[in-house]
Coordinates of C-alpha atoms in Angstrom, one line a residue:
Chain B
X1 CA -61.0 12.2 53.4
X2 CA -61.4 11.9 56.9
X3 CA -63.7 9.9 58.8
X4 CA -64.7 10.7 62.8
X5 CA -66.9 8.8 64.9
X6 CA -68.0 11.2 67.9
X7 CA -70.1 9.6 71.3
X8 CA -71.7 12.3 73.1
X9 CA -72.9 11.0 76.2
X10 CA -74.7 12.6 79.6
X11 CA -72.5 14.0 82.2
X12 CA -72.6 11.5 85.8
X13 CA -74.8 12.7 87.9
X14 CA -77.5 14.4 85.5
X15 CA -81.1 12.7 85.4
X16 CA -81.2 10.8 82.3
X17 CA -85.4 9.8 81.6
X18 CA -85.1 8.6 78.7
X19 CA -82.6 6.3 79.7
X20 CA -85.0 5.3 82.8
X21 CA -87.7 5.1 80.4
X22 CA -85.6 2.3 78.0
X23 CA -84.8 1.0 81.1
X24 CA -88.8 0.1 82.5
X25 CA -89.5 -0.9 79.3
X26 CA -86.5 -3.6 79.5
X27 CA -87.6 -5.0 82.8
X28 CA -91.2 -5.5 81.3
X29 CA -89.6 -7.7 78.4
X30 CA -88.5 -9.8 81.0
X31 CA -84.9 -8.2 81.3
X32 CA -85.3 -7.5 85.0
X33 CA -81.2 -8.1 85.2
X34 CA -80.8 -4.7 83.8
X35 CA -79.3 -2.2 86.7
X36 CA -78.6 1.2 84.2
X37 CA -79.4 2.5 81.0
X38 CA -78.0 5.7 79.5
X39 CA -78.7 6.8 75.9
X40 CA -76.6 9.1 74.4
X41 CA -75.5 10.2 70.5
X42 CA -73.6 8.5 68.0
X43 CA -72.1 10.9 64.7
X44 CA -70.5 9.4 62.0
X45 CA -68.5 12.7 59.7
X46 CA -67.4 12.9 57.0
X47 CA -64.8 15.8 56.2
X48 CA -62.3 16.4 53.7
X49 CA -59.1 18.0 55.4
X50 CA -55.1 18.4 55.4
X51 CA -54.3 15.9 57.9
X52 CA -55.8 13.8 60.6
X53 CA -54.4 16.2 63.4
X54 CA -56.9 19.0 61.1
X55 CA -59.5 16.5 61.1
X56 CA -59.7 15.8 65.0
X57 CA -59.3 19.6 66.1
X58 CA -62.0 20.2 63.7
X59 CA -64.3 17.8 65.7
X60 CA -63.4 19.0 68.6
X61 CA -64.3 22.2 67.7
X62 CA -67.3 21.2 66.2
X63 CA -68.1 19.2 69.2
X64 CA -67.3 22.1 71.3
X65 CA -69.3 24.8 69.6
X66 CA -72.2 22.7 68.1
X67 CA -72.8 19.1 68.9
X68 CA -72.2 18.5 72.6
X69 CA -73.8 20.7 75.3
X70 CA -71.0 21.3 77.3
X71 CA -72.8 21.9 80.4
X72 CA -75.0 18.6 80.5
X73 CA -72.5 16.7 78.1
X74 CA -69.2 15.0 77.8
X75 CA -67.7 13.8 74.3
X76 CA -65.0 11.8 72.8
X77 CA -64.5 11.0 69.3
X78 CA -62.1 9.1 66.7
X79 CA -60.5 9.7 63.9
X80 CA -59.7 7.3 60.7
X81 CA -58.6 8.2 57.5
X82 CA -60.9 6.9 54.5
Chain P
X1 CA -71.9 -7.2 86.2
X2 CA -71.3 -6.4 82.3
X3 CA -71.5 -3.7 80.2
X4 CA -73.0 -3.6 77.0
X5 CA -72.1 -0.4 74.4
X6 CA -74.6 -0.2 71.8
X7 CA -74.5 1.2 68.7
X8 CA -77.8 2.0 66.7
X9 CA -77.3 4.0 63.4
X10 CA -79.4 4.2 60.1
X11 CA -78.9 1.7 57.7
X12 CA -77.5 3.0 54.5
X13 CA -79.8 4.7 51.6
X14 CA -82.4 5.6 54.9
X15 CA -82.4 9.3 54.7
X16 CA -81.4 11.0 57.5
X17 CA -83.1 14.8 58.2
X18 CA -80.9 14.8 61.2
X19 CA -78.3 14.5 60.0
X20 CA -78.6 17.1 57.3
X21 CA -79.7 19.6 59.3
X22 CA -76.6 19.3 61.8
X23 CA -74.7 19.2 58.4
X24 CA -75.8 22.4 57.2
X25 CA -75.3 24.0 60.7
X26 CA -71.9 22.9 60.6
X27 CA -71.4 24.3 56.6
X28 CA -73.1 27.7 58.5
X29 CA -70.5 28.0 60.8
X30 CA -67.7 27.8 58.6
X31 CA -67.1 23.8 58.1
X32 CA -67.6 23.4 54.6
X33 CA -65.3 20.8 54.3
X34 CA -67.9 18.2 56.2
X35 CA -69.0 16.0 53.1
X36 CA -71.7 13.7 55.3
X37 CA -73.1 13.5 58.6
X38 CA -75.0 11.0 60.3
X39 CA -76.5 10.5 63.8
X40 CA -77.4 7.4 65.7
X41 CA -77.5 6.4 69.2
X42 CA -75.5 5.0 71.4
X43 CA -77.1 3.6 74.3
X44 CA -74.8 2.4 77.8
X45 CA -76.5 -0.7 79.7
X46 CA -75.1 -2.1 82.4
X47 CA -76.6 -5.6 83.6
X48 CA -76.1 -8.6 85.9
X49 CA -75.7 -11.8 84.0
X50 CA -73.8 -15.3 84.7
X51 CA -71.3 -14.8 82.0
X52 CA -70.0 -12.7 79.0
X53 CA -71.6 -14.5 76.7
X54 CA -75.1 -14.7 77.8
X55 CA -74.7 -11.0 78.5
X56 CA -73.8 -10.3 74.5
X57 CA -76.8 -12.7 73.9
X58 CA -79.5 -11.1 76.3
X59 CA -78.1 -7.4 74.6
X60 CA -78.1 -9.1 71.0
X61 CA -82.0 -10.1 71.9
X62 CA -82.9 -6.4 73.2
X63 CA -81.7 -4.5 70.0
X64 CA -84.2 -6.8 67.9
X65 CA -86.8 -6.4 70.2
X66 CA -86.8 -2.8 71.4
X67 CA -83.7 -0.9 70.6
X68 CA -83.4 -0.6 67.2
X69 CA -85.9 -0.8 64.2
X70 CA -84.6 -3.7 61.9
X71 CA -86.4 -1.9 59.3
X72 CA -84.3 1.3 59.1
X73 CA -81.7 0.5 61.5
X74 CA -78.9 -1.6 61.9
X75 CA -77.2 -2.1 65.4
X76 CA -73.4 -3.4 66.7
X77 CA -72.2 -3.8 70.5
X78 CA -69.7 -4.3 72.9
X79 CA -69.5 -6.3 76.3
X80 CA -67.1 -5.8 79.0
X81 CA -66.9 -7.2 82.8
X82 CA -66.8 -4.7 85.3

C-alpha cells in the first residue's frame, strides 16, 4: 500500500480571493504583519499498487486528468510506502 | 520575511464527503486500486516577523483562531526565511 500526499496550489499570477479574503480577516485579528495568503488543496491517497514508481505515475495521472486544473493550477505530490 | 506552509486536514473518524466523492470519481475513471482519499487545505502565508520563532508562534496562534476548526480539524506547519 502506497501512500501519496498531493498539494495543488494556484498558478502565480492568477487572482486568488479567497486567499485575499483569509488574508483581511488576519489583519483584523491584529496580524497586520501578514504580506500574502494563498490557499490551495491538500490530498492524502491511499492506493494499493506494484511499486512506488506505479504509485507516483498513477498520481500524476490522477492529478492530471482529475484533481488539478491544469490551466489555473500547478501540483506536486509525494510518495511513501505504508 | 518568513514563510509559513500550513497544513489543515480532518481529524480522523470526521467523515469526509469530499473526499468520497473524489474517491469514487477516481474508482469511475479506472483507479480502483485508490483505498482512501482525503482532502484538506493547504494554505501559503508569507509575513514580516523579527525572528523564526515568533513567526511559527504568530502562525501557531492563527490556526487556533481562524484557520482551522479544533473541533474537526487538526493543523501542522512549516517556517522558512526568505
Amino acid at each position: 500500500m502506497f501512500y501519496g500526499k498531493i498539494y495543488v496550489t494556484l498558478k502565480k499570477g492568477v487572482l486568488d480571493p479567497q486567499g485575499s479574503t483569509v488574508q483581511r480577516s488576519l489583519h483584523a485579528l491584529g496580524y497586520s504583519n501578514v504580506a500574502e495568503v494563498r490557499i490551495g488543496k491538500f490530498m492524502e491517497v491511499k492506493l494499493d499498487s506494484s511499486s512506488r514508481e506505479e504509485a507516483a505515475r498513477q498520481l500524476d495521472e490522477m492529478c492530471r486528468r482529475l484533481l488539478a486544473n491544469p490551466v489555473i493550477e500547478d501540483y506536486t505530490f509525494e510518495v511513501t510506502e505504508v
